[in-house]
Short mmCIF file of C-alpha atoms in Angstrom, two decimals:
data_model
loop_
_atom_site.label_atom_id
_atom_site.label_comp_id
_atom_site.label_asym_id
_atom_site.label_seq_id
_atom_site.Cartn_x
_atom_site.Cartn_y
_atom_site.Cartn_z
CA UNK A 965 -38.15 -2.84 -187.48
CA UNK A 966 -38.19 -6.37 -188.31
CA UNK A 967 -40.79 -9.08 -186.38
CA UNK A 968 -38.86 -9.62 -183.38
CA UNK A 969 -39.18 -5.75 -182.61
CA UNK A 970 -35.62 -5.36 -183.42
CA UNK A 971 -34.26 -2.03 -185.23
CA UNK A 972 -32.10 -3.02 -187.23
CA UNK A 973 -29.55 -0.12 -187.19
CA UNK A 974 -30.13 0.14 -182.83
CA UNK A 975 -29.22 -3.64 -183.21
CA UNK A 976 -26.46 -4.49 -184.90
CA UNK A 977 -23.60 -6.27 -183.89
CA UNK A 978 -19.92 -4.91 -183.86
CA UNK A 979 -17.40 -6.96 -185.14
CA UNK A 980 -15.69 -8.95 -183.06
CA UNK A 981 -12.17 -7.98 -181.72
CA UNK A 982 -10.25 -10.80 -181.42
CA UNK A 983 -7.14 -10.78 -178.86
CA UNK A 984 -4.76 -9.65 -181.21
CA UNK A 985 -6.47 -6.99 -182.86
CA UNK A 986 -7.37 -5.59 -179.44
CA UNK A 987 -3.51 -5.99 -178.47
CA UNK A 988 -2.74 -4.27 -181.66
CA UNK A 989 -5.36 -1.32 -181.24
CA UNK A 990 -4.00 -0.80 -177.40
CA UNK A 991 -0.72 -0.45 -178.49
CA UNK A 992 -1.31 1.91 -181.22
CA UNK A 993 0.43 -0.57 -183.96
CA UNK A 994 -1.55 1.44 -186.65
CA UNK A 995 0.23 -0.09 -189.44
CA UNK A 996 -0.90 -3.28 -188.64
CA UNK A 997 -4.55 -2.35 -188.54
CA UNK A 998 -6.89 -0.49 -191.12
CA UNK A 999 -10.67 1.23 -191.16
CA UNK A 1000 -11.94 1.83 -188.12
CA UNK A 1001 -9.50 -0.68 -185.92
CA UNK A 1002 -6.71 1.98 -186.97
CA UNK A 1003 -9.09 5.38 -185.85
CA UNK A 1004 -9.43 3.47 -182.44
CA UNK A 1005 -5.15 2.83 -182.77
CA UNK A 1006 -4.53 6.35 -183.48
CA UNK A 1007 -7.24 7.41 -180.14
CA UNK A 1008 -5.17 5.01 -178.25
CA UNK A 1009 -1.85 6.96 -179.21
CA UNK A 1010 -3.44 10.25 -178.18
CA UNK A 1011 -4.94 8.82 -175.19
CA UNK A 1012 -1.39 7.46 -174.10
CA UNK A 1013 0.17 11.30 -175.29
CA UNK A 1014 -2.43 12.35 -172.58
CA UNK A 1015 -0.51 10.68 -169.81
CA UNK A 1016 2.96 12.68 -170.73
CA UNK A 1017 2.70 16.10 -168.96
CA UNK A 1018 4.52 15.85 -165.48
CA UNK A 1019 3.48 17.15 -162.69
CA UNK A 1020 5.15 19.56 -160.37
CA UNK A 1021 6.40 17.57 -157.57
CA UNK A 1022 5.90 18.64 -154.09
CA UNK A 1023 7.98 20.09 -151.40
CA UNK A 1024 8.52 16.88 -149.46
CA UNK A 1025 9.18 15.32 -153.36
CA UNK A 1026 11.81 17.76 -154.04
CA UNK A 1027 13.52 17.01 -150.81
CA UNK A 1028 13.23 13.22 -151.75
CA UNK A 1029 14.99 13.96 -155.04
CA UNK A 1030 17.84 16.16 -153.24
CA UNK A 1031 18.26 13.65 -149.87
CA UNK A 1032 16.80 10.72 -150.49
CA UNK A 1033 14.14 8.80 -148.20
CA UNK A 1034 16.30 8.02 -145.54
CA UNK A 1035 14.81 7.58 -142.41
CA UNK A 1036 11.25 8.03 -143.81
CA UNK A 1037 11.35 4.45 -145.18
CA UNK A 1038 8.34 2.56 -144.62
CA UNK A 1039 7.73 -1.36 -144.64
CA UNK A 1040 6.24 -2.33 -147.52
CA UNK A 1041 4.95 -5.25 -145.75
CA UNK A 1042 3.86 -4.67 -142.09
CA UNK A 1043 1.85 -1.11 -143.16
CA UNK A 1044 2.69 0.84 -140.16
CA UNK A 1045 6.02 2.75 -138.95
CA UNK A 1046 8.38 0.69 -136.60
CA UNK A 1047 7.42 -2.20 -138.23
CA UNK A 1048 10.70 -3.73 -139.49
CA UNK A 1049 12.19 -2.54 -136.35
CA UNK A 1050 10.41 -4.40 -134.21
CA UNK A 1051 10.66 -7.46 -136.15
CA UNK A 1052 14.18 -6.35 -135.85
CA UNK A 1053 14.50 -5.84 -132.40
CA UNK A 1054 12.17 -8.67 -131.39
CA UNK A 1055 14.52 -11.86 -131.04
CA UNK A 1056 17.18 -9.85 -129.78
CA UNK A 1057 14.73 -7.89 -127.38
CA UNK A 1058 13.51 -11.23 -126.10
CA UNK A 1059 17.19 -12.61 -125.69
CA UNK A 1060 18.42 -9.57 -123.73
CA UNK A 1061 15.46 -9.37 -121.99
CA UNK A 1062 16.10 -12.57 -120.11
CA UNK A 1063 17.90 -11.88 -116.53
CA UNK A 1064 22.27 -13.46 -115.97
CA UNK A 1065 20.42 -15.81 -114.14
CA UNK A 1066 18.14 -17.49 -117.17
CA UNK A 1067 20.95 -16.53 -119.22
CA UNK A 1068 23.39 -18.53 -117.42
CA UNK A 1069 21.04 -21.27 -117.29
CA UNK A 1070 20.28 -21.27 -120.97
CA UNK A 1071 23.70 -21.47 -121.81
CA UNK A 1072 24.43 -24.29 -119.27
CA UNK A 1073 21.67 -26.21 -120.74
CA UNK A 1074 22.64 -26.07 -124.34
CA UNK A 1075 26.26 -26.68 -122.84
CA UNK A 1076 25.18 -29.84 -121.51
CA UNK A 1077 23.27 -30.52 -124.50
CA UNK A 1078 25.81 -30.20 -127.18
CA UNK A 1079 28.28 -32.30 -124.73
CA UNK A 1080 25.62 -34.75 -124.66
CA UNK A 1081 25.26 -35.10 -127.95
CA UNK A 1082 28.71 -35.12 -128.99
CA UNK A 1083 29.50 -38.00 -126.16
CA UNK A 1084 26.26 -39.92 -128.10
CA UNK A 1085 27.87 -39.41 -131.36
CA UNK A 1086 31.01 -40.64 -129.43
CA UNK A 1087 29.53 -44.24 -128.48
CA UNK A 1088 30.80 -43.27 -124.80
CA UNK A 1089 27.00 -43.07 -123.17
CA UNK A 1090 26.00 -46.34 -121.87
CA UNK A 1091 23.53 -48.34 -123.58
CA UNK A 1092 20.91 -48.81 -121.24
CA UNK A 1093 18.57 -46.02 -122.08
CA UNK A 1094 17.34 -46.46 -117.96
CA UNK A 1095 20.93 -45.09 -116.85
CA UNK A 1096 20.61 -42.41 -114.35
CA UNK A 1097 21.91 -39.15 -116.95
CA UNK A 1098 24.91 -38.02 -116.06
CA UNK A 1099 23.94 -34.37 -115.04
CA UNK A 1100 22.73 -33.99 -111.63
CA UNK A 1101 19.39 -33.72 -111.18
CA UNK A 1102 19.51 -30.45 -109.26
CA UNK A 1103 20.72 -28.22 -112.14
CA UNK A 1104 17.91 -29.52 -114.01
CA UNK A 1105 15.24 -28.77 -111.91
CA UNK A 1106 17.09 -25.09 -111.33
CA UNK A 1107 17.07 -25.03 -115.21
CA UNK A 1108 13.38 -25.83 -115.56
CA UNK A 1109 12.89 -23.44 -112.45
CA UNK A 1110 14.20 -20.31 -114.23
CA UNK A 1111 13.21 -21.57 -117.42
CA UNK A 1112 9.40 -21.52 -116.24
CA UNK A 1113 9.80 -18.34 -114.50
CA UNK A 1114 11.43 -16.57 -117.61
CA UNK A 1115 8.37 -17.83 -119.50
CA UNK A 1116 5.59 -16.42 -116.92
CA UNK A 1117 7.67 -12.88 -116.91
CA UNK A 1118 7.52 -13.99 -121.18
CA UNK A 1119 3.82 -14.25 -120.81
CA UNK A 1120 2.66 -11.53 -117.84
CA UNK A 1121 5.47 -9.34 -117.96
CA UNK A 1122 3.36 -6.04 -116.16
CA UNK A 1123 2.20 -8.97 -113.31
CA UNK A 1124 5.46 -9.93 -113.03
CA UNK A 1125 6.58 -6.39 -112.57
CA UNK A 1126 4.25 -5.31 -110.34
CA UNK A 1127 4.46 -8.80 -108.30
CA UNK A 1128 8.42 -7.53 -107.83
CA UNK A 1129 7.71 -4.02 -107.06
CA UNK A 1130 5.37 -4.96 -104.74
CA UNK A 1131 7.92 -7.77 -103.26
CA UNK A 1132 10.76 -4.91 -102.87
CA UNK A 1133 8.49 -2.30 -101.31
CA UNK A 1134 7.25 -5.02 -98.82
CA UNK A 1135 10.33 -5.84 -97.77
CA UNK A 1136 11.81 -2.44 -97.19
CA UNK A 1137 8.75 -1.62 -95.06
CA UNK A 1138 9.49 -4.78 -93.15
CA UNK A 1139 13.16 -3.39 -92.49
CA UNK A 1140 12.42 -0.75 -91.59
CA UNK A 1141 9.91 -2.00 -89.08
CA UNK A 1142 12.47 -4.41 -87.81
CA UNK A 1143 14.72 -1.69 -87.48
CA UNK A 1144 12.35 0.45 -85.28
CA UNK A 1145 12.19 -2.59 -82.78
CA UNK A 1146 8.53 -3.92 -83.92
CA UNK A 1147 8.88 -7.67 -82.90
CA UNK A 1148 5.55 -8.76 -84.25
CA UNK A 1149 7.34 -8.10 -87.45
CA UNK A 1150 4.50 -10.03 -89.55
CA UNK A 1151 5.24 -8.63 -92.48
CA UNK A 1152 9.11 -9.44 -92.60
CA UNK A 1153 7.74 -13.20 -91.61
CA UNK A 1154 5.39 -13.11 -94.31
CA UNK A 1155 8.18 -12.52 -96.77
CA UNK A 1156 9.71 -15.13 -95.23
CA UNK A 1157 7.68 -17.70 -96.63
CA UNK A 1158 4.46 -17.47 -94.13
CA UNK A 1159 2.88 -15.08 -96.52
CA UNK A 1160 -0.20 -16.48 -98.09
CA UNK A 1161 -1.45 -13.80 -100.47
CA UNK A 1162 -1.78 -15.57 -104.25
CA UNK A 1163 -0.07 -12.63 -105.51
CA UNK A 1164 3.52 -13.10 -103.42
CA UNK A 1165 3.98 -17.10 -103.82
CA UNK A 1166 6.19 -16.85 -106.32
CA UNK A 1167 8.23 -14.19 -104.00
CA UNK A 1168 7.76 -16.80 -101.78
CA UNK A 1169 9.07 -19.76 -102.95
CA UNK A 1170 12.28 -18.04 -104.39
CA UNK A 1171 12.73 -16.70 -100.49
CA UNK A 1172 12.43 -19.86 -99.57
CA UNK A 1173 15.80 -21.11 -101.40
CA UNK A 1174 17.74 -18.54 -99.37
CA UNK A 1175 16.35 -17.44 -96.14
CA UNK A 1176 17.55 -14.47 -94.60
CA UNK A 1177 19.12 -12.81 -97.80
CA UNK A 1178 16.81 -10.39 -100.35
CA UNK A 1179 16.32 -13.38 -103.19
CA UNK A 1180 18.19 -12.77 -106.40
CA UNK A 1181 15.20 -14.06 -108.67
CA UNK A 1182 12.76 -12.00 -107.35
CA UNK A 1183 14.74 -8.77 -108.10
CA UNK A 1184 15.42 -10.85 -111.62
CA UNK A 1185 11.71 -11.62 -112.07
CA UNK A 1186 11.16 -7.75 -111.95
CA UNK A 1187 14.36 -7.00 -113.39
CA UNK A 1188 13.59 -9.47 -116.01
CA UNK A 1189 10.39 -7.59 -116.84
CA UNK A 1190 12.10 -4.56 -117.54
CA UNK A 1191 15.07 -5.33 -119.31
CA UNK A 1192 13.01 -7.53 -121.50
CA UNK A 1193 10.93 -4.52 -122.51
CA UNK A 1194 13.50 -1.97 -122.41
CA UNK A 1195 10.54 0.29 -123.01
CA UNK A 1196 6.95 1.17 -120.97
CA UNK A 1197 4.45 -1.27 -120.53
CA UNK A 1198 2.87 0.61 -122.93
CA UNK A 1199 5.17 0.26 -125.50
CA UNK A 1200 5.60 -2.95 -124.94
CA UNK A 1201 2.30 -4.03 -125.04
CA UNK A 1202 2.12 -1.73 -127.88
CA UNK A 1203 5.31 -3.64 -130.20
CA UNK A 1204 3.18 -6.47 -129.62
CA UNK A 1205 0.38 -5.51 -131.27
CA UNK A 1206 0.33 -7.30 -134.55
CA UNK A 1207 0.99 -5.54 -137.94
CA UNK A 1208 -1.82 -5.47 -140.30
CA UNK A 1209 -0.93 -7.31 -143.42
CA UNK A 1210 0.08 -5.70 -146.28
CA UNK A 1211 -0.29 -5.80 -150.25
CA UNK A 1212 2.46 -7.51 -151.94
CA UNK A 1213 3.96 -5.09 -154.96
CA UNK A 1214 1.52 -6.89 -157.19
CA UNK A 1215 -2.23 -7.95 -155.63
CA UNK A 1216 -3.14 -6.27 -152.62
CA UNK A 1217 -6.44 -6.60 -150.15
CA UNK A 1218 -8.63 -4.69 -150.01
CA UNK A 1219 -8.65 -1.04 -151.92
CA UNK A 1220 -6.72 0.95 -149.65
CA UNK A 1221 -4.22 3.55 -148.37
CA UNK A 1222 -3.59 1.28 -145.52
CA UNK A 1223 -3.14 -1.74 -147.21
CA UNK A 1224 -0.65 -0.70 -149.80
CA UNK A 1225 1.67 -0.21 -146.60
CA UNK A 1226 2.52 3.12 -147.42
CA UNK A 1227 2.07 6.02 -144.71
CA UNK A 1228 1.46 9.44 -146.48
CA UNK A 1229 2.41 12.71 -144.88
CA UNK A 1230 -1.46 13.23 -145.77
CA UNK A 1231 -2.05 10.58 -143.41
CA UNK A 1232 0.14 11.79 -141.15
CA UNK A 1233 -1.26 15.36 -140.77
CA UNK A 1234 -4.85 14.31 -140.81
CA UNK A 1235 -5.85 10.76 -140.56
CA UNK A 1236 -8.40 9.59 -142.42
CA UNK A 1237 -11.05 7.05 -142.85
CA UNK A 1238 -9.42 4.55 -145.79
CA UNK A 1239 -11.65 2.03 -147.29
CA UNK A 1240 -9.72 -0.50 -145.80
CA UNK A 1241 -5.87 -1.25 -144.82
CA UNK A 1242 -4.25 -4.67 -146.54
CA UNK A 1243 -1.21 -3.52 -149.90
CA UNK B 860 28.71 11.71 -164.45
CA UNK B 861 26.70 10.46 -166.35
CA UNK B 862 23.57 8.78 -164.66
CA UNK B 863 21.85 5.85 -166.09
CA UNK B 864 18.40 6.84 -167.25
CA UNK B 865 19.37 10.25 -168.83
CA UNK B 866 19.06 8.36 -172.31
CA UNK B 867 15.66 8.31 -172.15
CA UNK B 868 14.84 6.14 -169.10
CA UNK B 869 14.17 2.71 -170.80
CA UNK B 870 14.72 -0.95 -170.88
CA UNK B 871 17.48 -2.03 -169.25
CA UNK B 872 18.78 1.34 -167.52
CA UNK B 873 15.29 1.47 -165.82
CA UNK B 874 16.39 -1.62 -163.71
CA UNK B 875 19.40 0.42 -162.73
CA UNK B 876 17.76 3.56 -161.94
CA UNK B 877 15.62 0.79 -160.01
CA UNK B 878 18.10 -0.69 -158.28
CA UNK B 879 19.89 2.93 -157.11
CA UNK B 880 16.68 4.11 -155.66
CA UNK B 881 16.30 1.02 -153.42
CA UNK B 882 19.54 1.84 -152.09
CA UNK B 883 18.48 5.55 -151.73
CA UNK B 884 20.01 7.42 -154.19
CA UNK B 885 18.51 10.65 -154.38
CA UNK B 886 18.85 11.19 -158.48
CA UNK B 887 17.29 7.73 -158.95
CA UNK B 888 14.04 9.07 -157.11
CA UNK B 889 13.69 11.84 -159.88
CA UNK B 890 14.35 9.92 -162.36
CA UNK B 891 11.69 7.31 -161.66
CA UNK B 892 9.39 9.98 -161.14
CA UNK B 893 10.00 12.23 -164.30
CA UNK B 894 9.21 8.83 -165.71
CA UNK B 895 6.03 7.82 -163.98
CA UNK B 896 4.38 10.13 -162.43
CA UNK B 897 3.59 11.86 -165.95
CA UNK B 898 1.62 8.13 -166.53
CA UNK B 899 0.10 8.25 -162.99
CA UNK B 900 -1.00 11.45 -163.28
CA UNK B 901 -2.89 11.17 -166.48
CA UNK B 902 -4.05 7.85 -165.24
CA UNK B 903 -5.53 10.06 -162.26
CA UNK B 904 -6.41 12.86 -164.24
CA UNK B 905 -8.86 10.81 -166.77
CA UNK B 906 -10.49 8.92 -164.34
CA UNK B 907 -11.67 12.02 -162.70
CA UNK B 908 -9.56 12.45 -159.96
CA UNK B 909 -10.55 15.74 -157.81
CA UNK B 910 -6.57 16.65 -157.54
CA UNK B 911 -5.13 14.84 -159.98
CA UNK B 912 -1.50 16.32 -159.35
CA UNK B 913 -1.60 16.08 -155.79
CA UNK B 914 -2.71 12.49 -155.51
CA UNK B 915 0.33 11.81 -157.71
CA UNK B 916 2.60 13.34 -155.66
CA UNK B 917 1.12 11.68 -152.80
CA UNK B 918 1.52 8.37 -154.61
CA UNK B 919 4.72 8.68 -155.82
CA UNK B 920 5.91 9.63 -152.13
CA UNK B 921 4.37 6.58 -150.55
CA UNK B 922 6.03 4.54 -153.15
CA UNK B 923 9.39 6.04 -152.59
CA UNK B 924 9.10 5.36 -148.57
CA UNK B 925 8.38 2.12 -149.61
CA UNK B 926 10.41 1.33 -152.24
CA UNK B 927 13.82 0.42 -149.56
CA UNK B 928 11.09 -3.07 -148.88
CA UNK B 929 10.05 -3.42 -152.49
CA UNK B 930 11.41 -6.67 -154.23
CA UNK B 931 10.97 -7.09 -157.78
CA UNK B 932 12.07 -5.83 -161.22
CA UNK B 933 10.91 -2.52 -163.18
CA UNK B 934 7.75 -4.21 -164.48
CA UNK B 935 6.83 -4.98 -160.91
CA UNK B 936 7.36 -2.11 -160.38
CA UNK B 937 5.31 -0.61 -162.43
CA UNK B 938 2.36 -2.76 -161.17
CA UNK B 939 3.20 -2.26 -157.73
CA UNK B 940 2.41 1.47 -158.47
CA UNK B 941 -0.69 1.44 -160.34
CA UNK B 942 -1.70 -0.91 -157.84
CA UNK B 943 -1.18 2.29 -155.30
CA UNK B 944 -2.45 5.08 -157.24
CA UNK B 945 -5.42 2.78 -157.95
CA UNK B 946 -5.94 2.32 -154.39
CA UNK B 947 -5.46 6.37 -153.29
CA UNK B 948 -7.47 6.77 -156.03
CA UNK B 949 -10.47 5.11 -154.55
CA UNK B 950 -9.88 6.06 -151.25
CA UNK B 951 -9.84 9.78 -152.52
CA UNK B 952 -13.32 9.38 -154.07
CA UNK B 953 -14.75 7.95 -150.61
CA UNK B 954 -12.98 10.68 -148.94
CA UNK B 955 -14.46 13.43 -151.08
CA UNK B 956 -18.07 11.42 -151.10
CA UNK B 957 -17.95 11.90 -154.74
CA UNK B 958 -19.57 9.12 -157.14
CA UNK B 959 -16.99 8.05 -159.77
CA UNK B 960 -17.42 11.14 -162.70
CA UNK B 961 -18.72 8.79 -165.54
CA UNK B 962 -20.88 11.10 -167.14
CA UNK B 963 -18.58 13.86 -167.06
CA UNK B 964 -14.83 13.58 -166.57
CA UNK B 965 -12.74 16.09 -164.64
CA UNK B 966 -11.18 18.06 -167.11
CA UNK B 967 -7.70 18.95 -165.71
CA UNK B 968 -6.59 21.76 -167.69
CA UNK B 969 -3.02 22.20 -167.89
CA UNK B 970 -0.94 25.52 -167.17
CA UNK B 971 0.21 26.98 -169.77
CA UNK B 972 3.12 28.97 -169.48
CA UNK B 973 3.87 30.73 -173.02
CA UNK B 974 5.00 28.66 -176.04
CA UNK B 975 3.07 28.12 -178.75
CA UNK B 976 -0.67 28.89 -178.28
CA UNK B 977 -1.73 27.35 -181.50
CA UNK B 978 -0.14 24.63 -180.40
CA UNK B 979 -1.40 24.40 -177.05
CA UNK B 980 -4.88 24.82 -178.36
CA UNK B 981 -4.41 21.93 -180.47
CA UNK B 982 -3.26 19.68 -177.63
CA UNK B 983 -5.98 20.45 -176.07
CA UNK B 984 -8.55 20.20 -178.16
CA UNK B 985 -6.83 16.72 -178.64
CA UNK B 986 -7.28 16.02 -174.74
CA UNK B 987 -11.16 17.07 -175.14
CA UNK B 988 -11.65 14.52 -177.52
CA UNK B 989 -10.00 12.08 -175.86
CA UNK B 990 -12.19 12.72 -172.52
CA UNK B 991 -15.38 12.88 -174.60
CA UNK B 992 -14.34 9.60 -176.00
CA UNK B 993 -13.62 8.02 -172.62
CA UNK B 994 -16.89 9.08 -171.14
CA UNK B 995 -18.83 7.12 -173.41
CA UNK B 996 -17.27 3.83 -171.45
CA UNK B 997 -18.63 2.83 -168.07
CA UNK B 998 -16.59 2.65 -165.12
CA UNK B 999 -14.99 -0.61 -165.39
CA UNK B 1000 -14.69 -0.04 -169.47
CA UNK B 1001 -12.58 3.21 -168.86
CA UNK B 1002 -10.48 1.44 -165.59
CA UNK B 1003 -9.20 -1.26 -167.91
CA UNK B 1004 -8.48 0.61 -170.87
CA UNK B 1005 -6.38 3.63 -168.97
CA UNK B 1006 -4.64 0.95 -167.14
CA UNK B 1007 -3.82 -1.39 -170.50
CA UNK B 1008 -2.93 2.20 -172.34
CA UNK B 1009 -1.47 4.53 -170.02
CA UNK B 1010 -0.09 2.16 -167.69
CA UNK B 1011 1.10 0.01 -170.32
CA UNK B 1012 0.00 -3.20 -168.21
CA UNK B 1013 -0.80 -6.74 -169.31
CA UNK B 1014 -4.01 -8.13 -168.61
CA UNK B 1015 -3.01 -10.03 -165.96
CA UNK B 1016 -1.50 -7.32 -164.07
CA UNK B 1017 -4.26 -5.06 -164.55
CA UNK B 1018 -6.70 -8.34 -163.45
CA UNK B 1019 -4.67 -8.37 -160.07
CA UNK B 1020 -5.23 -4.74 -159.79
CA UNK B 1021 -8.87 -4.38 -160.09
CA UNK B 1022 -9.60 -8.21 -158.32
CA UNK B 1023 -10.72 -9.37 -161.57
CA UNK B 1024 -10.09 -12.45 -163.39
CA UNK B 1025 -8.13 -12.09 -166.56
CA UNK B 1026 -10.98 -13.01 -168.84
CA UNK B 1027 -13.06 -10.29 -167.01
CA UNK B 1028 -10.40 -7.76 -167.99
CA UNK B 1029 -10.60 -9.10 -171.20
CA UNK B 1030 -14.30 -9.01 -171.74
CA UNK B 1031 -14.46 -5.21 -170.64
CA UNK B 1032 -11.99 -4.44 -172.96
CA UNK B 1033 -13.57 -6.24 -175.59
CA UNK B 1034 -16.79 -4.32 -175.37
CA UNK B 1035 -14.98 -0.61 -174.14
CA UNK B 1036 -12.79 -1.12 -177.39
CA UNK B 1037 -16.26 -1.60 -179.35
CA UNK B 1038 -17.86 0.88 -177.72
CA UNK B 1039 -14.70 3.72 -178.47
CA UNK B 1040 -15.01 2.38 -181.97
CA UNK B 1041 -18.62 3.22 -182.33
CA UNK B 1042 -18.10 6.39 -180.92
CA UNK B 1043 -15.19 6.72 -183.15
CA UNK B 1044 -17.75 5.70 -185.91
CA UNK B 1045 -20.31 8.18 -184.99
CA UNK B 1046 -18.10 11.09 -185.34
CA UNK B 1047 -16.55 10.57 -188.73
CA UNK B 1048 -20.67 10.80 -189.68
CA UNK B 1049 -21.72 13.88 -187.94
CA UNK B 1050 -18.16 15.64 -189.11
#
């Protein structure tokens, strides 16, 4: 023991690897080492030789190797099943969703826009910039109109349902009142544009554009809803849910099953806690 | 027909084997797993995996489901899957609310099924002495050096894999390497 209470044989320092002795040592390049670096090259070989038995692949393995994945392919980067096809499905879901009216609209618009701007690229608009356009007002407004109502069914599509539902069962009740000879007939006046409830304006206001005849937005608005979702609320609300992000190949968050993106049959049978889910 | 990879599965016929199992050919699957799940398994295996097979199978499954989404060449590849197996890997020692076997790896012996039983015996006295030299490293010492070995990854791959930086990696292989050595040291004096 010398005065600082060091043992000198407990003590002592190990020769410094540098980086390309340790390269050479983890690659087992015994030829280019000697002593002790070449003992820990040769452990290195055997502890590689370790990692050379196979294992027996499993059932769902060996159908893998005779089928392929197929249909059990799973998003490497959304981490859940279904994820690529709703991203998929999503702009096209939203397109189709949209009722002939909106539809119409949408294409009239963009019509009107690429006339526009071909006529501007023309020199043919006028140059005061105060000229009344050349599109009537009215379609504009009826463009905006369905535009806004497309969004709110967008936004609230299960309020917008339910608003049309209840709309439609209204008036059929209010038929067949009128039918029976009721003349106070208040509900058949209230969908004629006297109703007040918050929840039947917008019924309202599209009854008020054609009095007398069952309004073709309103069936649209609720129409609207369900094409757009072409699927439950549920599900719907459910596609929308957003996908947990997931590991690139390389770094990944977090240390877990879920975040590598991968969905085991183990996890299928019997979920499990994972540390995490990033991947 | 001949399939590439039955030469051995290297280099430049790995990409292809690559390529045909992102399009879902069925061969390509076995052949990328007759050539890495023996790696992933060992990796599994010596650090002290409870099922060391199964969890490779299990890997190698979710990497296959996967792999249609994957982008990237064989060596991302091969990151891509250590970076999974590392991952089940933890997950399966939360799940079995077992510490991390440092003192004592799990000692996976393999089947034997005839051959040569001198031979055999050798092996695995071989794959004793390689465990008993592993658990003189700590955790982090033994996570770097079976993924620089078996895994054959560079430092920064293996730095992305354990959320290290690359000089971390390096330092713990620095000292694992010195500690294997002294082990290494130690036993050419007792024997």
């Amino acid at each position: 023991v010398n005065p600082s209470c060091d043992d000198g044989d407990e003590m002592r320092r190990d020769p410094e690897l540098d980086d390309r002795t340790a390269e050479d040592i983890l690659h087992g390049r015994v030829a280019a080492l000697e002593g002790d670096d070449r003992m820990l090259a040769e452990a290195m070989t055997a502890l590689r030789a370790e990692a050379r038995t196979p294992p027996r692949p499993s059932a769902q393995l060996l159908e893998v190797f005779s089928e392929g994945v197929g249909e059990q392919a799973v998003p490497v980067a959304c981490g859940m099943r279904g994820g690529s096809r709703r991203t998929e499905r999503r702009p096209v879901a939203r397109l189709a969703g949209l009722g002939l009216l909106t539809k119409a609209v949408l294409a009239g618009t963009a019509a009107a826009a690429v006339a526009i701007a071909g006529a501007g690229a023309a020199g043919v608009l006028p140059d005061q910039p105060n000229d009344p356009p050349p599109a009537g007002p009215a379609e504009e407004s009826e463009a905006d109109v369905g535009l806004d109502i497309a969004d709110e069914a967008t936004r609230d599509r299960v309020v917008g349902q339910d608003v049309a539902d209840e709309v439609r069962q209204m008036r059929e009740h209010a038929a067949q009142r009128d039918e029976a000879g009721d003349e106070s007939g208040q509900e058949a006046r209230d969908l004629r544009g006297e109703n007040s409830q918050p929840g039947l304006d917008r019924a309202g206001e599209h009854t008020d554009r054609a009095p007398g005849s069952v309004p073709e937005s309103d069936g649209t608005a609720g129409e609207r809803a369900d094409d757009r979702t072409g699927d439950t609320p549920a599900e719907q609300r459910g596609s929308d849910t957003p996908a947990p992000r997931a590991p690139p190949p390389g770094p990944g968050t977090g240390a877990s099953g879920e975040d590598d993106g991968i969905t085991t049959d183990r996890r299928v049978e019997a979920p499990r806690q994972d540390s995490d889910q990033r991947p | 027909v001949a399939r590439p990879g039955d030469d051995g599965v290297a280099g430049e016929v790995l990409e292809e084997v690559l390529v045909a199992a992102r399009a879902d050919a069925p061969w390509a699957f076995e052949r990328l797993y007759s050539r890495f799940a023996p790696m992933v398994a060992g990796y599994l295996r010596m650090q002290g995996a409870a099922d060391p097979e199964g969890l490779t199978n299990e890997v190698m499954l979710g990497v296959f489901r996967g792999l249609p989404s994957f982008k990237g060449d064989i060596a991302g590849f091969r990151s891509w899957l250590f970076t999974i197996a590392h991952r089940r890997l933890i997950d399966d020692r939360r799940r079995a609310s077992v510490r991390p076997q440092t003192d004592e790896l799990h000692r996976d012996r393999h089947e034997t099924t005839g051959g040569d039983v001198e031979l055999e015996a050798e092996s695995q006295l071989e794959r004793d002495r390689v465990h008993a030299l592993l658990e003189g490293l700590t955790h982090e010492q033994r996570e770097v050096v079976l993924l620089r070995v078996v895994a054959d990854l560079s430092v920064e791959e293996v730095a992305r894999i354990l959320g290290k930086r690359p000089g971390a990696v390096k330092m713990l292989q620095r000292r694992g390497l010195a500690s294997l050595r002294r082990r290494l040291e130690a036993e050419g004096v007792t024997s």
